[in-house]
Tab-separated table of C-alpha atoms in Angstrom:
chain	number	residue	atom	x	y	z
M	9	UNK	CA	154.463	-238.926	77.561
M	10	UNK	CA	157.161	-240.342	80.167
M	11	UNK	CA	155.441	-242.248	82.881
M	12	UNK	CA	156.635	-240.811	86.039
M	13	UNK	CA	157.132	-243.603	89.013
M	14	UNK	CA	156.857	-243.620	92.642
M	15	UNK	CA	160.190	-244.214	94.350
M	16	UNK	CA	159.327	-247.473	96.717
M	17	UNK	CA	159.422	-245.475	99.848
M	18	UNK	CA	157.017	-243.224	98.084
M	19	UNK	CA	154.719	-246.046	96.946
M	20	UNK	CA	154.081	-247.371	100.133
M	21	UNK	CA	153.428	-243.800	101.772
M	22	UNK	CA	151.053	-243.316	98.800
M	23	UNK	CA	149.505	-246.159	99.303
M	24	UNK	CA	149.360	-246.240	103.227
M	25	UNK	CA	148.100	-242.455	103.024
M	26	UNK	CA	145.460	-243.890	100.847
M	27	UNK	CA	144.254	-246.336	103.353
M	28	UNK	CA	144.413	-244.323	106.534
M	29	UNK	CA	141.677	-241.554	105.931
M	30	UNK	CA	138.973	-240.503	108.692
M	31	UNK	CA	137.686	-243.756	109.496
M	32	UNK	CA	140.287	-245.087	110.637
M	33	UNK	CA	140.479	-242.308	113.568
M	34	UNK	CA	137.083	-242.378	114.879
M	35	UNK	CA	135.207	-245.517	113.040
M	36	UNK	CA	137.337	-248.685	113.718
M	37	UNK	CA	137.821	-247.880	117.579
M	38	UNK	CA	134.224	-247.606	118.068
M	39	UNK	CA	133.656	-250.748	116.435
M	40	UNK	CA	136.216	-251.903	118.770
M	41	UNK	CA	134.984	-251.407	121.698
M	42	UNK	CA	130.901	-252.346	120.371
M	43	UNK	CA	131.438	-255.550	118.966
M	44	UNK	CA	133.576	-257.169	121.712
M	45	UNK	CA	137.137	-255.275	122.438
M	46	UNK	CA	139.790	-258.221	121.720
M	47	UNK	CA	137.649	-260.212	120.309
M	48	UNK	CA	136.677	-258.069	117.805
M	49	UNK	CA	140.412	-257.157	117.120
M	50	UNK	CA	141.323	-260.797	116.682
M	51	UNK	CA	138.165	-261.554	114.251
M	52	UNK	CA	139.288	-258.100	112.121
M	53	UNK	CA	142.960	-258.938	112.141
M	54	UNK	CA	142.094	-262.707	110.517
M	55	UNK	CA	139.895	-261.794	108.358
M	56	UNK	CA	142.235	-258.522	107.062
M	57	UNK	CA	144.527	-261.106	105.932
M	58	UNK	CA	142.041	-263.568	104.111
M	59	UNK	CA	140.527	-260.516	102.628
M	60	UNK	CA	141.449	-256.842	103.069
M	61	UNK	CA	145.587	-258.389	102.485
M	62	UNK	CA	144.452	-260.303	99.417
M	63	UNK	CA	142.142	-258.191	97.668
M	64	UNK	CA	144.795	-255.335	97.572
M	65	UNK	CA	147.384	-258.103	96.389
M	66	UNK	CA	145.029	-258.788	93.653
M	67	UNK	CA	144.652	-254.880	92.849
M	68	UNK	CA	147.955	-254.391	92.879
M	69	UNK	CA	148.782	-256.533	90.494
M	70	UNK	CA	146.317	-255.728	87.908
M	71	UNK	CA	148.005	-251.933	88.400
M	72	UNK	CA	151.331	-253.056	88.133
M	73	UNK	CA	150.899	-255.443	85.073
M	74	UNK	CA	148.383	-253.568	83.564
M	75	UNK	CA	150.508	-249.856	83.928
M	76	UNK	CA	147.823	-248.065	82.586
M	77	UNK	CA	144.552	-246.002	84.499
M	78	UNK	CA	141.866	-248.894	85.721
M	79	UNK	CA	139.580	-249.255	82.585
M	80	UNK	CA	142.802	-249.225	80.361
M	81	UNK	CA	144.471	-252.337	83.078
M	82	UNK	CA	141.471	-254.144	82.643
M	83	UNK	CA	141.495	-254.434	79.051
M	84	UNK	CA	144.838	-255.039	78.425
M	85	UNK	CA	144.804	-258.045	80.916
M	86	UNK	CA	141.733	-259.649	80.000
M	87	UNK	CA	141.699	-262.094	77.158
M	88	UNK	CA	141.200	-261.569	73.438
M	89	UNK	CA	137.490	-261.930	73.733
M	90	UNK	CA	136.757	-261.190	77.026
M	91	UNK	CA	137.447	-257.129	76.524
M	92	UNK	CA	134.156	-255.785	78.245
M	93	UNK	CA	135.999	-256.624	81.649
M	94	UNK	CA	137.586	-252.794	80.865
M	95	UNK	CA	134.092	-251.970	82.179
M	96	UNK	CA	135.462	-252.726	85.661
M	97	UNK	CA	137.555	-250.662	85.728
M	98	UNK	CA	134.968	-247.790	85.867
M	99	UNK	CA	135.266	-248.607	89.529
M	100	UNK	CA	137.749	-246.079	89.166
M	101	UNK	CA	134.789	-243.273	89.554
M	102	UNK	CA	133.380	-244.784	92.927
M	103	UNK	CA	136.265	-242.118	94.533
M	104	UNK	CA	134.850	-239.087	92.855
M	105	UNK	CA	131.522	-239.864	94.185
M	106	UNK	CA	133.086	-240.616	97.479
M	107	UNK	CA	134.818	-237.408	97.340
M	108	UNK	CA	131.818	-235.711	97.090
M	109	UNK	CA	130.761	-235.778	100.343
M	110	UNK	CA	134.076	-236.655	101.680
M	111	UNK	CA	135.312	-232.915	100.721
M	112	UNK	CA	132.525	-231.704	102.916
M	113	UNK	CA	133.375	-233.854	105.956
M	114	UNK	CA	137.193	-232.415	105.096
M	115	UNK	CA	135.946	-228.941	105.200
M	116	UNK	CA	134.428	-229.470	108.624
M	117	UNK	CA	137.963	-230.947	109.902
M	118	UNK	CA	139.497	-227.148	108.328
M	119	UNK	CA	136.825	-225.469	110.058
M	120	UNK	CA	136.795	-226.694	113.615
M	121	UNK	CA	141.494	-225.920	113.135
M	122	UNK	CA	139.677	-222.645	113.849
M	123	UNK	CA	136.831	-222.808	115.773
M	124	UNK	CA	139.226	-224.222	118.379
M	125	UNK	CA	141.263	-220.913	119.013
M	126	UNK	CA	137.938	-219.377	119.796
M	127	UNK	CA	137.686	-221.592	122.439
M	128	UNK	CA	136.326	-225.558	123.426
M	129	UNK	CA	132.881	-226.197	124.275
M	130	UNK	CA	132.825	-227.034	127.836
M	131	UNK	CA	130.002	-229.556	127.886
M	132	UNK	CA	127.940	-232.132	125.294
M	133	UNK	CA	125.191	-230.268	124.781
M	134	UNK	CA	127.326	-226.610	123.487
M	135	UNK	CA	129.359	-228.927	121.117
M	136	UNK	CA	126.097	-230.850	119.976
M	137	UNK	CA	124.761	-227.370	119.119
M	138	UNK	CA	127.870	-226.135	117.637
M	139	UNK	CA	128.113	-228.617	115.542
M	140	UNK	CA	124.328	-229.181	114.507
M	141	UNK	CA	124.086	-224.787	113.798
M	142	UNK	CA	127.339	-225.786	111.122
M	143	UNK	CA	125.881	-228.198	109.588
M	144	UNK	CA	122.212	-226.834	109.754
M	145	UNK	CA	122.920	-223.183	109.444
M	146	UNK	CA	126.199	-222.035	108.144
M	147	UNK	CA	125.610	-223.625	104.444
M	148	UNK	CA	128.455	-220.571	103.402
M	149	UNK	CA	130.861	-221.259	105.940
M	150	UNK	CA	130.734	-224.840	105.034
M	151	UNK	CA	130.569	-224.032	101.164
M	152	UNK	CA	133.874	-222.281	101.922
M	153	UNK	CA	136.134	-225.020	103.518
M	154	UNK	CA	134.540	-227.573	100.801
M	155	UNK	CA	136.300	-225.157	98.152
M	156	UNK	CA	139.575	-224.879	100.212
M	157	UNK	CA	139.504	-228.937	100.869
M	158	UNK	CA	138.592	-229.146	96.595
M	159	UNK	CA	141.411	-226.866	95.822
M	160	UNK	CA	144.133	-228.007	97.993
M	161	UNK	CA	143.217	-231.820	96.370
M	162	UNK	CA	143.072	-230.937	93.324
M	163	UNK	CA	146.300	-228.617	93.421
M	164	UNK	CA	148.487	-231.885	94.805
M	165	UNK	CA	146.999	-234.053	92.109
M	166	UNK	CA	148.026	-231.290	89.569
M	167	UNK	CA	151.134	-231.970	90.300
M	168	UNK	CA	151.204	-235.420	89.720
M	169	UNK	CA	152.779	-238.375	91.068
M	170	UNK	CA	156.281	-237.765	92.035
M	171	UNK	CA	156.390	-233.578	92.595
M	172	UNK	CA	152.592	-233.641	94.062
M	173	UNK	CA	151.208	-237.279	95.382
M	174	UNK	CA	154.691	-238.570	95.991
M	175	UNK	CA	156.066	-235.613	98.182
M	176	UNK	CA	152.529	-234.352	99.984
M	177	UNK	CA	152.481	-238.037	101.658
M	178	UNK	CA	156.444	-238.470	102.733
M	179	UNK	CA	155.239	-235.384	104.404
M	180	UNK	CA	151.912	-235.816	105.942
M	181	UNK	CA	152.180	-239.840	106.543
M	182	UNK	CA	155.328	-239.322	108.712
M	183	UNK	CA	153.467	-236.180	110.295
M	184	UNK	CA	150.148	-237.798	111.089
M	185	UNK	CA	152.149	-240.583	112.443
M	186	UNK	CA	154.477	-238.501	114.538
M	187	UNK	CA	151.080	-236.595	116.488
M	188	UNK	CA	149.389	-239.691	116.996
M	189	UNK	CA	152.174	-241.642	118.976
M	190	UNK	CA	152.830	-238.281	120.424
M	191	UNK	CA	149.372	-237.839	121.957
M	192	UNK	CA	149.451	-242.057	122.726
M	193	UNK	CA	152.809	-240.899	124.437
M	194	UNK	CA	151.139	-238.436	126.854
M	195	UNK	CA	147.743	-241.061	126.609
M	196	UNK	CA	149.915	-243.619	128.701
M	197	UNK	CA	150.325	-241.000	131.828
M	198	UNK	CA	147.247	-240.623	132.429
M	199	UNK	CA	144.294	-242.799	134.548
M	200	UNK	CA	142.135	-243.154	131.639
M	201	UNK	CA	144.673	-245.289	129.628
M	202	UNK	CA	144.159	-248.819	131.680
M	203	UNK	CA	140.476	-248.433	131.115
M	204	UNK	CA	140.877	-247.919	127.041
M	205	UNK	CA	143.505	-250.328	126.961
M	206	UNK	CA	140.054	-252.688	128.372
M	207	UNK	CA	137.616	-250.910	126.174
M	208	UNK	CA	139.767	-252.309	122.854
M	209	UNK	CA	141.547	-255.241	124.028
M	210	UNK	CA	139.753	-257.278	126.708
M	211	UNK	CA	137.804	-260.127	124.853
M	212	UNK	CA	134.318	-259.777	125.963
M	213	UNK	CA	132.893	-262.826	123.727
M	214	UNK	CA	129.252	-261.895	124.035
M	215	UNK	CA	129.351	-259.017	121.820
M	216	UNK	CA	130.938	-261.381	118.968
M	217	UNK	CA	127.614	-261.620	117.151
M	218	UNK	CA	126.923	-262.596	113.624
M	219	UNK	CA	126.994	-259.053	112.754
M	220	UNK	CA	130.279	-258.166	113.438
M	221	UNK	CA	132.068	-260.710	111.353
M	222	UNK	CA	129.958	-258.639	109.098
M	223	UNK	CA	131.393	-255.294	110.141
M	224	UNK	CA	135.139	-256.637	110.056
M	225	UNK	CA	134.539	-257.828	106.583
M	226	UNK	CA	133.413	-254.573	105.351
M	227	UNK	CA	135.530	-252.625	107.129
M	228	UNK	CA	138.938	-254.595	106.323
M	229	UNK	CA	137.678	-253.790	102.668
M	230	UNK	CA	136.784	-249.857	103.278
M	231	UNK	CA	139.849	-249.106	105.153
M	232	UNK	CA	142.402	-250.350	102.571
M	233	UNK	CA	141.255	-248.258	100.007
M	234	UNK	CA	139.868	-251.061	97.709
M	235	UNK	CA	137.429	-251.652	95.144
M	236	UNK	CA	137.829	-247.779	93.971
M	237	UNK	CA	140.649	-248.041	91.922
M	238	UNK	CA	143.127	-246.417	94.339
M	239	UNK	CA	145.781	-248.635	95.101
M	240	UNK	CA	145.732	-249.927	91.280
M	241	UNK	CA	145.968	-246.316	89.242
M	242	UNK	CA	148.781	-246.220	91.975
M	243	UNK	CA	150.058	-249.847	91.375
M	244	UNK	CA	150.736	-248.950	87.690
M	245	UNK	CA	153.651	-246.120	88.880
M	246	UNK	CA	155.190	-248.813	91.239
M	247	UNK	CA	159.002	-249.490	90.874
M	248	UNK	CA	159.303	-252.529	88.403
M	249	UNK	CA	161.593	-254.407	90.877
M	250	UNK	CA	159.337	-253.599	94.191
M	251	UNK	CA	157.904	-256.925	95.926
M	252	UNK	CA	153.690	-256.121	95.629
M	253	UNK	CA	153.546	-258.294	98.446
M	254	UNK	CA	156.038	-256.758	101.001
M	255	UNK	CA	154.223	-253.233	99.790
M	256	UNK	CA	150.670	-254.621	100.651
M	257	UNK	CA	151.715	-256.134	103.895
M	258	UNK	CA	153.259	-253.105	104.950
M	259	UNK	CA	150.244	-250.969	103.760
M	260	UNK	CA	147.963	-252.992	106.162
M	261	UNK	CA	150.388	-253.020	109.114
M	262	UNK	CA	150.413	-249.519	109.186
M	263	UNK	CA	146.881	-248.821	108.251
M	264	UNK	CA	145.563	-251.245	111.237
M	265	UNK	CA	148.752	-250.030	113.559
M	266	UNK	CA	147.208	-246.111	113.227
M	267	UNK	CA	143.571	-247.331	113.832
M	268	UNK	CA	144.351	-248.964	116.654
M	269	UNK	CA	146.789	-246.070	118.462
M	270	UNK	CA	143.892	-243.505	117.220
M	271	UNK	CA	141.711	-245.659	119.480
M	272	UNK	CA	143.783	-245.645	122.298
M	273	UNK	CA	144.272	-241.910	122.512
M	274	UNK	CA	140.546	-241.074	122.060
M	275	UNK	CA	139.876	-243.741	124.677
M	276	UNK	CA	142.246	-242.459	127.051
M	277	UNK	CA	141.184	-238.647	126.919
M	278	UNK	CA	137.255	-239.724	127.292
M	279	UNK	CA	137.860	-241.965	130.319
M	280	UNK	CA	140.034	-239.594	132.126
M	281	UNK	CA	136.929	-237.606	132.827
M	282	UNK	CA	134.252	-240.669	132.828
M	283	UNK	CA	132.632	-239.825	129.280
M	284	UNK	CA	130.687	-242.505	127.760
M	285	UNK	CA	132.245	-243.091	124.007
M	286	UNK	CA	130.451	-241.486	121.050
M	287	UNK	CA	129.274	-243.261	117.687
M	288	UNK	CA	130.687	-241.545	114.688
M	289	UNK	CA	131.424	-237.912	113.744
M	290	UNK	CA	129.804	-237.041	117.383
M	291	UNK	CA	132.751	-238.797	118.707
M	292	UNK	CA	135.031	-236.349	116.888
M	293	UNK	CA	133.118	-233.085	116.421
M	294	UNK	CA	131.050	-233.459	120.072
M	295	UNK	CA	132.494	-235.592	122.540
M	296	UNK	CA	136.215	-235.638	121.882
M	297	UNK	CA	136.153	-231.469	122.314
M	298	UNK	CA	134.124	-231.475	125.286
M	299	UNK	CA	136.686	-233.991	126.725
M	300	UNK	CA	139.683	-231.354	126.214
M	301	UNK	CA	138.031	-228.490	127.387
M	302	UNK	CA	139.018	-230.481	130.657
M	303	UNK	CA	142.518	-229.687	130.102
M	304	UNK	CA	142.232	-226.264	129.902
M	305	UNK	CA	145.321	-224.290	127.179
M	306	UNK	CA	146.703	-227.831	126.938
M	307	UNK	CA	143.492	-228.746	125.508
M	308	UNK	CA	143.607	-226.604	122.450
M	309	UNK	CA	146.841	-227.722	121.701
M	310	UNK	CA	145.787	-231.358	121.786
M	311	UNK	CA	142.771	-230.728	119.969
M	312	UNK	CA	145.183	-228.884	117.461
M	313	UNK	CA	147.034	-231.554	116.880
M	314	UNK	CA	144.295	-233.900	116.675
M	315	UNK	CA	142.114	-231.995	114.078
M	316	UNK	CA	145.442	-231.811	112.348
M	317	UNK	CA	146.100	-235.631	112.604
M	318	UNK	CA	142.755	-235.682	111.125
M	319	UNK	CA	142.936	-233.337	107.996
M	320	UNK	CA	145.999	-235.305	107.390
M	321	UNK	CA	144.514	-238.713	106.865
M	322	UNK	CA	141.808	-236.770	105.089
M	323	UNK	CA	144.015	-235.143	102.297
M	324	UNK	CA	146.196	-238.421	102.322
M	325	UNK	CA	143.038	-240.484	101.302
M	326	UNK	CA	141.286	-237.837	99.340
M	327	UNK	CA	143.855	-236.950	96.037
M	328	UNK	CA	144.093	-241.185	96.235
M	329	UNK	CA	140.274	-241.220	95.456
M	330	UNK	CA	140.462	-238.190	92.234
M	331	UNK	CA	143.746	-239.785	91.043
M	332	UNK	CA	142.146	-242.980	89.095
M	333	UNK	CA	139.526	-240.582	87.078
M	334	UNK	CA	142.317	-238.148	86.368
M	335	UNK	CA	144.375	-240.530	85.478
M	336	UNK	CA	141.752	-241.979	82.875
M	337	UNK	CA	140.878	-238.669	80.942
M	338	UNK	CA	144.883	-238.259	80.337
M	339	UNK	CA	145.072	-241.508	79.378
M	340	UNK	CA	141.874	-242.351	77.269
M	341	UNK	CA	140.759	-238.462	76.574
M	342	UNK	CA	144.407	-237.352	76.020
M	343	UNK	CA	143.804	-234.403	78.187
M	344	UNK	CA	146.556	-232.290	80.370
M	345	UNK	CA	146.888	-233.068	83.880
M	346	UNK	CA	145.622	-229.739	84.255
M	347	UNK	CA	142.356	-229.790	82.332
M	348	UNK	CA	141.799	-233.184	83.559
M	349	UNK	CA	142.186	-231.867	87.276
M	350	UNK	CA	139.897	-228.538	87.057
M	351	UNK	CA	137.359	-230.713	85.098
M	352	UNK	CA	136.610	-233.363	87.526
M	353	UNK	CA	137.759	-231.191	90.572
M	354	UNK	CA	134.327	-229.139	89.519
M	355	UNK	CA	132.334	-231.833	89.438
M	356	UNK	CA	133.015	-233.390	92.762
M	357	UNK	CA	132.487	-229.620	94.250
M	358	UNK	CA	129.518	-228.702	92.990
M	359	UNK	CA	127.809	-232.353	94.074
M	360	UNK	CA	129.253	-231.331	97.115
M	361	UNK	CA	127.489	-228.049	97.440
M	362	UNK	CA	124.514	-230.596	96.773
M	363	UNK	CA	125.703	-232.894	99.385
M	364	UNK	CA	125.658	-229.832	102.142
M	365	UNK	CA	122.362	-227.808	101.286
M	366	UNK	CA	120.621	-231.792	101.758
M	367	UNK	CA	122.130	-231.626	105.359
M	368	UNK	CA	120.774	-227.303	105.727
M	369	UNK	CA	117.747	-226.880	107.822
M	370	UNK	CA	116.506	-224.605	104.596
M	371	UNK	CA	117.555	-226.200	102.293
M	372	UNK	CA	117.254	-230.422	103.335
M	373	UNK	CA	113.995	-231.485	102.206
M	374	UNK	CA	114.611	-229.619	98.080
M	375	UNK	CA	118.325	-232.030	98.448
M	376	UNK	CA	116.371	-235.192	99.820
M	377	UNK	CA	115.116	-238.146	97.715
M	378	UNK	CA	112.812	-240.613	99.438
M	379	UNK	CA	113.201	-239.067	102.713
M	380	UNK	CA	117.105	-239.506	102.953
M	381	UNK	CA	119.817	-236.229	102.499
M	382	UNK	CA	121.556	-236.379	99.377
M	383	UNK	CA	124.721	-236.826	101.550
M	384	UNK	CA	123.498	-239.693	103.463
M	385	UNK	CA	122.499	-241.344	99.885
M	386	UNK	CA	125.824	-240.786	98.227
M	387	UNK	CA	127.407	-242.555	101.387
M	388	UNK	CA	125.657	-245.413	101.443
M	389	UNK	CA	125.527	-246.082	97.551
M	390	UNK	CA	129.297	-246.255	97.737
M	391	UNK	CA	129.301	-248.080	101.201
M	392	UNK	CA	126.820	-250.815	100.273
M	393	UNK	CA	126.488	-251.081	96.486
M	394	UNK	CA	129.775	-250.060	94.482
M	395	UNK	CA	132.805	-250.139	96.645
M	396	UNK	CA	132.073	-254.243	97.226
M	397	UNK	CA	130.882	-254.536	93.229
M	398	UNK	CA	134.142	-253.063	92.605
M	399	UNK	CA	136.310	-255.750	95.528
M	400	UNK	CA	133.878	-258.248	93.643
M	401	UNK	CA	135.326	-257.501	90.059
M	402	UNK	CA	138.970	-257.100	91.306
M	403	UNK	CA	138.928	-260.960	93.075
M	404	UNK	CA	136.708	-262.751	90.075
M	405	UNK	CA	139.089	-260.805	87.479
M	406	UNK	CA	142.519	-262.342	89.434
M	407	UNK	CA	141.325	-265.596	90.333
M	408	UNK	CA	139.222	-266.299	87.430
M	409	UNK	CA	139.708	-264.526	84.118
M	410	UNK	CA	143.252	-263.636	84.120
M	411	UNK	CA	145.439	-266.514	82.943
M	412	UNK	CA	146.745	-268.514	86.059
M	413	UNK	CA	150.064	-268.817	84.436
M	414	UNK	CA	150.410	-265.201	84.166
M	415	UNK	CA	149.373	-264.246	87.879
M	416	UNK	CA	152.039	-267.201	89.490
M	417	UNK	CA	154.420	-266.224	87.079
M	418	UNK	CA	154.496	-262.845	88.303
M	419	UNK	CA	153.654	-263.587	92.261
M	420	UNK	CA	155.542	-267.309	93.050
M	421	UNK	CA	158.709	-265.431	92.614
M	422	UNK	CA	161.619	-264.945	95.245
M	423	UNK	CA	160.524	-261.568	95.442
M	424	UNK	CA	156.615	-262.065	96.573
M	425	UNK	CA	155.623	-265.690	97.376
M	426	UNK	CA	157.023	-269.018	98.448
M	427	UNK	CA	154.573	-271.959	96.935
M	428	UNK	CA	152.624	-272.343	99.782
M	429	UNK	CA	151.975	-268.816	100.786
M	430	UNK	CA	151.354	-268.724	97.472
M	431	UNK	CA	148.563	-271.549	97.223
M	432	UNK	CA	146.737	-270.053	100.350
M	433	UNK	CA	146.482	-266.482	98.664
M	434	UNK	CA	144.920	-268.096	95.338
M	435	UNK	CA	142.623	-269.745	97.727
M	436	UNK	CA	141.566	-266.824	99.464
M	437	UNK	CA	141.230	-265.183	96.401
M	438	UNK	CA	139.289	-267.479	94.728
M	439	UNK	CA	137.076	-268.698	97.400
M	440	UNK	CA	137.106	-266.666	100.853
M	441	UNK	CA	137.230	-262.884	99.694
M	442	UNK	CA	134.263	-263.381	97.148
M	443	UNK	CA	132.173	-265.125	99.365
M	444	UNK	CA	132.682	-263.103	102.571
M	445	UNK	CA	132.461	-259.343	99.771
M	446	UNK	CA	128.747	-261.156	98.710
M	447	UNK	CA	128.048	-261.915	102.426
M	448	UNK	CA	128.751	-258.587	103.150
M	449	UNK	CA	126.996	-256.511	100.629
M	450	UNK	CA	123.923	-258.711	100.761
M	451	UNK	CA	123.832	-257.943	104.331
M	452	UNK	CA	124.219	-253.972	103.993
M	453	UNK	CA	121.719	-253.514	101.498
M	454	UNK	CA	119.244	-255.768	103.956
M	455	UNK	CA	118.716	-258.723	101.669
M	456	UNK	CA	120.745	-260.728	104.795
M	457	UNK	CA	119.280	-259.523	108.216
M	458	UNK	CA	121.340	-260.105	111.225
């Protein structure tokens, strides 16, 4: 079967759309502003290049020197008798079981594009309860926009990389791009804008604690899309002359670049009326609405476009995290695209459906197991445990078990590294990103208290 490529304008929308999902939009700006506005910023933005930059370096290469799906790279790099590393590359599932409550959280993006036209709740405690009777209440309604999110995915990855992955993100990327510095266009008329402009940027040094180096190490890692196979099923369909470097460091730009102008705008809109900032989906699905309601017919249109902006970055980042699996069943299974698609497509859904009835007042406590929602366990497993096994495996594989030889001879070129940049990455690799990737998942799963 001819291997179908990404042109490198495609890659690195791919791979950007990858990165930016919904976290970006409402998670990293609240982190922002919690753990210390410009200090905070600076911490994230030096340790995104000792680890987020690196680690996606690193996956990127095994991708594009491997050319195969993630269990299939992993074998063929690793040496003669070191062949069980291809059980790495099962990291390559931590997106479908991301995907099965991501789907969901997609679904209530779709839903709320039309709850909107029926009008904005005009204070908190309407948009709490709007939101609590969908997710409480309305397990059909949610059931339905899960489907539409699930077949919309899985048509796109159907496709495959050039006519579906390739095309759906020069479209959406530059889209979700153009509505966000739109609405940070009209952001910068109004009052509120000075005072979220000092929400994110001032450096207020007391809120630097111990625990958010923690939270800019993990979130560096979550944002870019690693340590799920992503960016390396991608990696293998990059352009054999395109610099993985230049590709990575563009990735990242934009990836931070859209977090922080998502912050700016939500900022701007909840100050203008003297709204305290919201943790979370509340910030999207509760305050954020109430906030517009403010600015009357304008207000839908805003919240249009931002609920767009949002199922955007959700798409974008969703067919990156079923493309690795599907990509392994054609390629160890020998199945069609197609079959490959429906088959794993049904299994993320129907999770899902799991996933939604944990969160339904009727349903909750049958879809709970030791007291948590089946959603809320899903999250976290991926969060805490496999997303930073998987970083973990990517950075011991490069710097450790691949031959050195091979990774300068393909990185200290003209076209990647000088020597010294060079040396520093290896460092990082070898040293920094494991260390601060144990740090962090130690911490998570509580074996660290800070």
């Amino acid at each position: 079967m001819k291997v179908q490529r990404f042109s490198k304008i495609g890659f690195v929308m791919a791979a950007a759309g990858s990165a930016v999902g919904l976290g970006n939009i409402w998670k990293f700006p609240y982190m922002t502003g919690e753990y210390g506005g410009g200090a905070f910023v600076l911490v994230y933005l030096i340790i995104i290049a000792f680890v987020g930059f690196s680690v996606m370096i690193a996956e990127m290469l095994i991708g594009a020197l491997g050319r195969k799906d993630t269990v299939s790279s992993f074998e063929e790099l690793a040496p003669p008798h070191q062949k069980w590393w291809k059980y790495a590359g099962f990291m390559g599932f931590n997106g479908i079981i991301i995907m099965t409550f991501y789907s969901v959280v997609i679904g209530w993006i779709f839903y709320y594009l039309f709850a909107i036209f029926s009008g904005l709740p005009a204070d908190t405690s309407s948009a709490k309860a709007a939101f609590n009777t969908l997710v409480g209440n309305k397990v059909l309604t949610q059931i339905f926009f899960h489907t539409i999110a699930v077949i919309i995915v899985g048509y796109i990855v159907y496709r495959g990389i050039k006519g579906g992955i390739e095309k759906i993100n020069l479209i959406l990327m530059p889209a979700l791009m153009l509505i966000l510095f739109g609405l940070l266009a009209y952001a910068m008329s109004l009052d509120g804008f000075s005072k979220a402009l000092a929400f994110m940027f001032e450096p207020k040094w007391h809120k630097l604690t111990s625990e958010a180096f923690v939270r800019a190490v993990g979130h560096s890692f979550f944002t870019l899309s690693l340590g799920m196979g992503a960016i390396m099923t991608y990696a293998a369909s990059l352009p054999k002359d395109a610099s993985i470097t230049k590709t990575a460091f563009i990735v990242t730009f934009m990836d931070t670049l859209i977090a922080l102008v998502a912050g700016l705008v939500i900022f701007s809109f909840l100050f203008q009326y003297g709204a305290k900032p919201g943790q979370g989906p509340g910030l999207v699905f509760i305050s954020l609405p109430t906030i517009l309601h403010n600015f009357g017919t304008l207000g839908v249109f805003f919240a249009l476009l931002f609920f767009l902006a949002l199922a955007f970055a959700g798409i974008t980042s969703a067919i990156s995290l079923v493309e690795p699996v599907v990509q392994y069943l054609i390629d160890r299974f020998n199945m069609t695209r197609p079959k490959a698609v429906v088959f794993i497509s049904f299994i993320y859904w129907l999770v899902g459906i799991g996933a939604i009835l944990s969160y339904s007042n009727a349903w909750g406590k049958l879809f709970s197991f030791g007291g948590k929602p089946l959603f809320d366990l899903l999250e976290f497993t991926t969060d805490s445990i496999l997303l930073p096994l998987g970083g973990l495996a990517i950075v011991i594989f490069v710097g450790y078990i691949m031959h050195k030889d091979q990774v300068r001879a393909h990185l200290q070129t003209t076209n990647e590294m000088g020597s010294t940049f060079y040396d520093i990455w290896r460092f990082s690799i070898r040293y920094i990103a494991p260390i601060a990737l144990i740090f962090m998942m130690l911490n998570l799963v509580g074996v660290i208290d800070l």
